[in-house]
Coordinates of C-alpha atoms and ligand atoms in Angstrom, one line a residue:
M1 CA -6.6 19.2 -17.0
E2 CA -3.3 17.9 -18.5
K3 CA -1.8 15.5 -16.0
K4 CA 1.9 15.4 -15.0
G5 CA 2.4 11.7 -15.8
R6 CA 1.3 8.2 -15.0
V7 CA 1.4 6.8 -11.5
F8 CA 1.4 3.1 -10.9
S9 CA 1.4 1.4 -7.5
G10 CA 0.7 -2.1 -6.3
A11 CA -0.3 -3.6 -3.0
R12 CA -0.7 -7.1 -1.9
P13 CA -4.3 -8.1 -1.0
T14 CA -4.3 -7.9 2.8
G15 CA -8.0 -7.5 3.5
R16 CA -9.4 -4.7 5.6
Q17 CA -7.0 -1.8 5.7
H18 CA -5.7 -0.2 8.9
L19 CA -4.4 3.1 10.0
G20 CA -0.8 2.2 9.0
N21 CA -2.0 1.4 5.4
Y22 CA -4.0 4.6 5.3
L23 CA -1.2 7.0 6.5
G24 CA 1.5 5.1 4.6
A25 CA -0.2 4.6 1.3
I26 CA -3.9 5.1 0.7
R27 CA -4.0 8.8 1.7
N28 CA -1.2 9.4 -0.8
Y29 CA -2.9 7.3 -3.5
V30 CA -6.0 9.5 -3.1
A31 CA -4.1 12.8 -3.3
L32 CA -2.1 11.8 -6.4
Q33 CA -5.3 11.6 -8.4
D34 CA -5.4 15.4 -8.7
E35 CA -2.1 15.6 -10.6
Y36 CA -1.5 12.2 -12.3
D37 CA -3.3 9.5 -14.2
C38 CA -3.3 6.8 -11.6
I39 CA -3.3 3.0 -11.8
Y40 CA -3.6 1.1 -8.6
C41 CA -3.1 -2.7 -8.8
V42 CA -3.9 -5.5 -6.4
V43 CA -0.9 -7.7 -6.8
D44 CA -2.4 -11.1 -6.2
L45 CA 0.4 -13.0 -8.0
H46 CA 3.0 -11.4 -5.8
A47 CA 0.9 -12.5 -2.8
L48 CA 1.4 -16.1 -3.8
T49 CA 5.1 -16.0 -2.9
T50 CA 4.3 -15.8 0.8
L51 CA 0.7 -16.7 1.3
Q52 CA -0.2 -20.0 2.8
D53 CA -3.8 -19.1 2.9
T54 CA -4.5 -18.6 -0.8
Q55 CA -8.2 -19.4 -0.2
R56 CA -8.7 -16.0 1.3
L57 CA -7.2 -14.0 -1.6
R58 CA -10.7 -13.2 -3.1
E59 CA -12.1 -12.0 0.2
W60 CA -8.9 -10.0 1.0
T61 CA -9.0 -8.4 -2.5
Y62 CA -12.6 -7.4 -2.1
E63 CA -12.2 -5.9 1.4
M64 CA -9.0 -4.0 0.4
V65 CA -10.5 -2.5 -2.7
L66 CA -13.7 -1.6 -0.9
D67 CA -11.6 0.3 1.6
W68 CA -9.6 2.0 -1.2
L69 CA -12.8 3.2 -2.9
A70 CA -14.4 4.3 0.4
A71 CA -11.2 6.3 1.1
G72 CA -11.5 8.2 -2.1
I73 CA -9.7 6.3 -4.8
D74 CA -12.1 7.2 -7.6
P75 CA -12.6 5.4 -10.9
E76 CA -15.0 8.2 -11.9
R77 CA -12.0 10.5 -12.0
G78 CA -10.2 8.2 -14.5
T79 CA -8.2 6.1 -11.9
I80 CA -7.7 2.5 -12.9
V81 CA -8.1 -0.1 -10.2
F82 CA -7.5 -3.7 -11.2
V83 CA -6.3 -7.1 -10.2
Q84 CA -2.8 -8.0 -11.4
S85 CA -3.7 -11.5 -12.6
H86 CA -6.6 -10.2 -14.7
V87 CA -4.1 -8.7 -17.1
P88 CA -1.9 -11.7 -17.9
Q89 CA 0.5 -9.8 -20.2
V90 CA 2.4 -9.0 -17.0
T91 CA 3.6 -12.6 -16.8
E92 CA 4.8 -12.4 -20.4
L93 CA 6.8 -9.3 -19.7
H94 CA 8.1 -10.9 -16.5
T95 CA 9.4 -13.8 -18.5
I96 CA 11.1 -11.6 -21.1
L97 CA 12.7 -9.4 -18.4
S98 CA 13.8 -12.4 -16.5
M99 CA 16.2 -13.1 -19.4
I100 CA 18.1 -9.9 -18.7
A101 CA 17.7 -9.9 -14.9
P102 CA 21.1 -10.3 -13.2
L103 CA 20.9 -13.3 -10.9
G104 CA 23.6 -12.2 -8.6
K105 CA 21.8 -8.9 -7.9
L106 CA 18.5 -10.7 -7.2
L107 CA 20.2 -13.1 -4.7
R108 CA 21.8 -10.1 -2.9
L109 CA 18.6 -8.0 -2.5
P110 CA 17.9 -7.4 1.2
T111 CA 14.2 -8.0 0.7
Y112 CA 14.9 -11.5 -0.7
K113 CA 17.3 -12.4 2.0
E114 CA 14.8 -11.4 4.6
K115 CA 12.1 -13.6 3.1
V116 CA 14.6 -16.5 3.1
R117 CA 15.1 -15.9 6.9
Q118 CA 11.4 -15.5 7.5
Q119 CA 10.2 -18.6 5.6
P120 CA 13.2 -21.1 5.3
E121 CA 10.7 -23.9 4.6
N122 CA 9.4 -22.1 1.5
V123 CA 12.2 -20.6 -0.5
N124 CA 10.5 -20.6 -3.9
Y125 CA 11.6 -19.4 -7.3
G126 CA 8.9 -16.7 -7.3
L127 CA 10.4 -15.1 -4.2
L128 CA 13.6 -14.5 -6.2
G129 CA 11.7 -13.3 -9.2
Y130 CA 9.5 -11.0 -7.1
P131 CA 11.4 -7.8 -8.1
V132 CA 11.3 -8.9 -11.8
L133 CA 7.5 -9.2 -11.6
M134 CA 7.3 -5.8 -9.9
A135 CA 9.4 -4.3 -12.7
A136 CA 7.1 -5.9 -15.2
D137 CA 4.1 -4.3 -13.4
I138 CA 5.5 -0.9 -13.7
A139 CA 7.1 -1.2 -17.1
L140 CA 4.0 -2.7 -18.7
Y141 CA 2.1 0.5 -18.0
K142 CA 5.0 2.8 -18.8
A143 CA 4.5 4.4 -15.5
T144 CA 6.6 7.6 -14.8
V145 CA 6.0 7.8 -11.1
V146 CA 5.8 5.0 -8.5
P147 CA 4.7 6.0 -5.0
V148 CA 6.0 3.5 -2.5
G149 CA 7.4 3.3 1.0
E150 CA 11.2 3.4 1.7
D151 CA 11.1 -0.3 2.2
Q152 CA 10.6 -0.7 -1.6
A153 CA 13.7 1.4 -2.5
S154 CA 15.8 -1.5 -3.6
H155 CA 13.0 -2.9 -5.8
L156 CA 12.5 0.5 -7.4
E157 CA 16.2 0.8 -8.1
F158 CA 16.1 -2.7 -9.6
T159 CA 13.2 -1.7 -11.8
R160 CA 15.1 1.3 -13.1
E161 CA 18.2 -0.7 -13.9
I162 CA 16.3 -3.5 -15.7
V163 CA 14.5 -0.9 -17.8
R164 CA 17.8 0.8 -18.7
T165 CA 19.3 -2.6 -19.6
F166 CA 16.3 -3.5 -21.8
N167 CA 16.3 -0.2 -23.6
Y168 CA 20.1 -0.5 -24.1
H169 CA 19.8 -3.9 -25.7
F170 CA 16.5 -3.5 -27.6
G171 CA 15.9 0.2 -28.1
P172 CA 14.0 2.9 -26.2
V173 CA 10.7 1.1 -25.6
L174 CA 10.3 1.1 -21.8
V175 CA 10.0 4.1 -19.5
E176 CA 12.4 4.5 -16.5
P177 CA 10.1 5.4 -13.6
Q178 CA 10.8 7.8 -10.7
A179 CA 10.3 6.6 -7.2
K180 CA 8.1 8.9 -5.1
Y181 CA 8.8 8.0 -1.5
T182 CA 5.9 8.7 0.8
E183 CA 7.0 10.6 3.8
T184 CA 5.1 8.9 6.5
P185 CA 5.2 9.0 10.2
R186 CA 6.3 5.6 11.4
V187 CA 3.0 4.3 12.4
L188 CA 3.2 2.0 15.4
G189 CA 0.6 -0.5 16.5
I190 CA -1.4 -0.3 19.7
D191 CA 1.4 -2.1 21.4
G192 CA 3.5 1.1 21.0
V193 CA 6.5 -1.0 19.9
N194 CA 6.1 -2.6 16.6
K195 CA 5.0 -1.2 13.2
M196 CA 1.3 -1.4 12.9
S197 CA 0.4 -4.7 11.1
K198 CA -2.5 -7.1 10.7
S199 CA -0.3 -10.1 11.4
L200 CA 0.7 -8.8 14.8
N201 CA -2.9 -7.9 15.5
N202 CA -1.8 -4.5 16.8
H203 CA -3.8 -2.6 14.2
I204 CA -6.9 -0.3 14.1
E205 CA -9.0 -1.0 11.0
L206 CA -10.4 1.9 9.1
A207 CA -13.8 0.2 8.9
S208 CA -14.1 -0.2 12.7
S209 CA -17.2 1.1 14.3
P210 CA -16.9 4.0 16.8
E211 CA -17.2 1.5 19.7
E212 CA -14.4 -0.7 18.2
I213 CA -12.2 2.4 17.8
Y214 CA -12.7 3.4 21.4
A215 CA -11.9 -0.1 22.5
R216 CA -8.7 -0.4 20.4
V217 CA -7.5 3.0 21.4
H218 CA -8.1 2.2 25.0
M219 CA -5.7 -0.7 24.6
M220 CA -2.9 1.5 23.3
V221 CA 0.3 1.4 25.2
T222 CA 1.5 4.9 26.5
D223 CA 4.6 6.1 28.2
P224 CA 5.6 3.0 30.2
Q225 CA 7.2 5.1 32.9
R226 CA 3.9 6.8 33.7
Q227 CA 2.4 4.3 36.0
R228 CA 0.2 6.4 38.3
R229 CA -2.3 9.1 37.2
S230 CA -0.2 11.6 39.3
D231 CA 3.1 10.8 37.4
P232 CA 4.1 13.3 34.8
G233 CA 4.2 11.9 31.3
R234 CA 6.5 12.2 28.3
P235 CA 4.6 12.9 25.1
E236 CA 7.7 12.4 23.0
V237 CA 7.8 8.7 23.8
C238 CA 4.0 8.2 23.7
N239 CA 2.4 6.6 20.7
V240 CA -1.0 8.1 21.6
F241 CA 0.6 11.5 21.5
S242 CA 2.1 10.8 18.0
M243 CA -1.4 10.0 16.8
H244 CA -2.7 13.2 18.3
K245 CA -0.2 15.1 16.2
I246 CA -1.8 13.6 13.1
F247 CA -5.5 13.7 14.0
T248 CA -6.0 16.4 16.6
P249 CA -6.1 20.2 15.9
P250 CA -2.6 21.8 16.7
E251 CA -3.9 24.1 19.5
Q252 CA -5.3 21.1 21.4
V253 CA -2.1 19.1 20.7
K254 CA -0.2 21.8 22.5
Q255 CA -2.6 21.7 25.4
I256 CA -2.3 18.0 25.7
D257 CA 1.5 18.1 25.6
H258 CA 1.4 20.5 28.5
D259 CA -1.2 18.7 30.5
C260 CA 0.5 15.4 30.1
R261 CA 3.9 16.7 31.3
T262 CA 2.2 18.2 34.3
A263 CA 0.0 15.3 35.0
G264 CA -3.0 17.5 34.4
I265 CA -4.5 14.9 32.2
G266 CA -4.5 11.1 32.5
C267 CA -3.9 8.6 29.8
V268 CA -7.6 7.5 29.8
E269 CA -8.8 11.0 29.1
C270 CA -6.1 11.6 26.6
K271 CA -7.0 8.4 24.7
R272 CA -10.7 9.4 24.8
I273 CA -9.9 12.7 23.1
F274 CA -7.8 11.0 20.4
A275 CA -10.4 8.4 19.7
G276 CA -13.0 11.1 19.3
H277 CA -11.0 12.9 16.7
L278 CA -10.2 9.6 14.9
I279 CA -13.8 8.6 14.8
E280 CA -14.8 12.0 13.4
H281 CA -12.0 11.9 10.8
L282 CA -13.2 8.5 9.6
A283 CA -16.9 9.3 9.5
P284 CA -17.1 10.0 5.8
F285 CA -15.1 6.8 5.2
R286 CA -17.5 4.7 7.2
E287 CA -20.5 6.3 5.4
R288 CA -19.1 5.7 1.9
R289 CA -18.1 2.2 2.8
A290 CA -21.5 1.4 4.1
R291 CA -23.1 2.9 0.9
L292 CA -20.8 1.1 -1.5
S293 CA -21.2 -2.3 0.1
Q294 CA -24.9 -2.2 -0.4
D295 CA -24.2 -3.5 -3.9
P296 CA -22.1 -6.6 -3.4
D297 CA -21.1 -6.4 -7.1
Y298 CA -19.9 -2.9 -7.1
V299 CA -16.2 -3.7 -6.2
W300 CA -16.1 -6.5 -8.8
N301 CA -17.6 -4.2 -11.4
V302 CA -15.0 -1.6 -10.7
L303 CA -12.3 -4.2 -11.0
R304 CA -13.7 -5.6 -14.3
E305 CA -13.7 -2.1 -15.9
G306 CA -10.2 -1.5 -14.5
A307 CA -8.9 -4.7 -16.0
R308 CA -10.5 -3.8 -19.3
R309 CA -8.8 -0.4 -19.4
A310 CA -5.5 -1.7 -18.1
S311 CA -5.6 -4.4 -20.9
V312 CA -5.8 -1.7 -23.6
I313 CA -2.4 -0.3 -22.4
A314 CA -0.9 -3.7 -21.7
S315 CA -1.6 -5.3 -25.0
Q316 CA -0.1 -2.3 -26.8
V317 CA 3.1 -2.2 -24.8
I318 CA 3.6 -6.0 -24.8
E319 CA 3.5 -5.9 -28.6
E320 CA 6.1 -3.1 -28.7
V321 CA 8.2 -5.2 -26.4
K322 CA 8.0 -8.4 -28.4
D323 CA 8.7 -6.5 -31.5
A324 CA 11.8 -4.8 -30.1
V325 CA 13.1 -8.0 -28.7
G326 CA 12.8 -9.7 -32.1
L327 CA 10.3 -12.4 -31.3
P328 CA 8.7 -13.6 -34.6
K329 CA 5.2 -12.2 -35.1
R330 CA 2.3 -14.6 -35.3
R331 CA 0.8 -14.2 -38.7
Ligands
LIG401 N1 6.4 -5.0 -3.7 C1 5.4 -4.1 -3.3 C2 5.2 -4.3 -1.8 O1 5.5 -5.3 -1.3 C3 4.1 -4.4 -4.0 C4 4.2 -4.1 -5.5 C5 4.1 -5.1 -6.5 C6 4.4 -2.9 -6.1 N2 4.2 -4.5 -7.7 C7 4.4 -3.1 -7.5 C8 4.5 -1.6 -5.7 C9 4.5 -2.1 -8.5 C10 4.7 -0.5 -6.6 C11 4.7 -0.8 -8.0 O2 4.6 -3.4 -1.2

């Protein structure tokens, strides 16, 4: 089938993926494979801007990619999965783009300013160049569509602008990508307050066993005003209920809504039902993950083949870029 264009997306290696990653990105990555040629990249170089713990990058790359493959990202369908640093042309393109990257704009980006606030002891040059490297990722593969969360909007806009600037100065070589913002339910952690994240340890890992899922779901914070079993609850403020809306059949969601408001059902029972549906939903994932991890080389083989195929595109595009810019050819 003729595809609609080329998707590129990147994610920092964060190890085992959780429900927030799944609902916010992975689910969408999987679905896009039907209509687009897809390239998914583990951005290990980007990770160096914030990571203290670089010794764990290999493990976190392995675990993340294993989860991606188990969730249905499928190299057999033509999807390229690779590690950013395995295709070093991206650093060349980053350097070239940095020469036309407006410094004032980079300094004003909200994402940069937030990092400066978060890690005042480590305000490095790479942090400022982060969006330039991201633009290089996308432009190096001439991606037409970039699925990202709303939090990446300013980076995507920056990418589009720098591509336009490049093409204006050097000719129409690069492709201006469209952002495709993933509509995601805001996925809260088991604390019911913060966004689900590994660093806050309020997450539920996709690779959890059924027992672990029950235990984590049991810890979920519900409507704080519902203190006794006999108190009526408010599903609209309850994080367990928002999860029901995603994983539980609609008829049963209606029933739970009613039973919660009338104190017909308690939180323990309500969580048990949710955990049951979640466990069932993730059963194929757990099976595939177990099967794929029987061969410890499988993930690395996929990444090797991914890097090989990505390199074919990257070497072609970087030559076009250097040529357009006017760098003397090596003879
Ligand atoms: N900046 C993205 C994030 O923090 C990760 C990223 C790097 C990316 N390069 C990319 C996303 C290219 C999309 C396309 O989540």
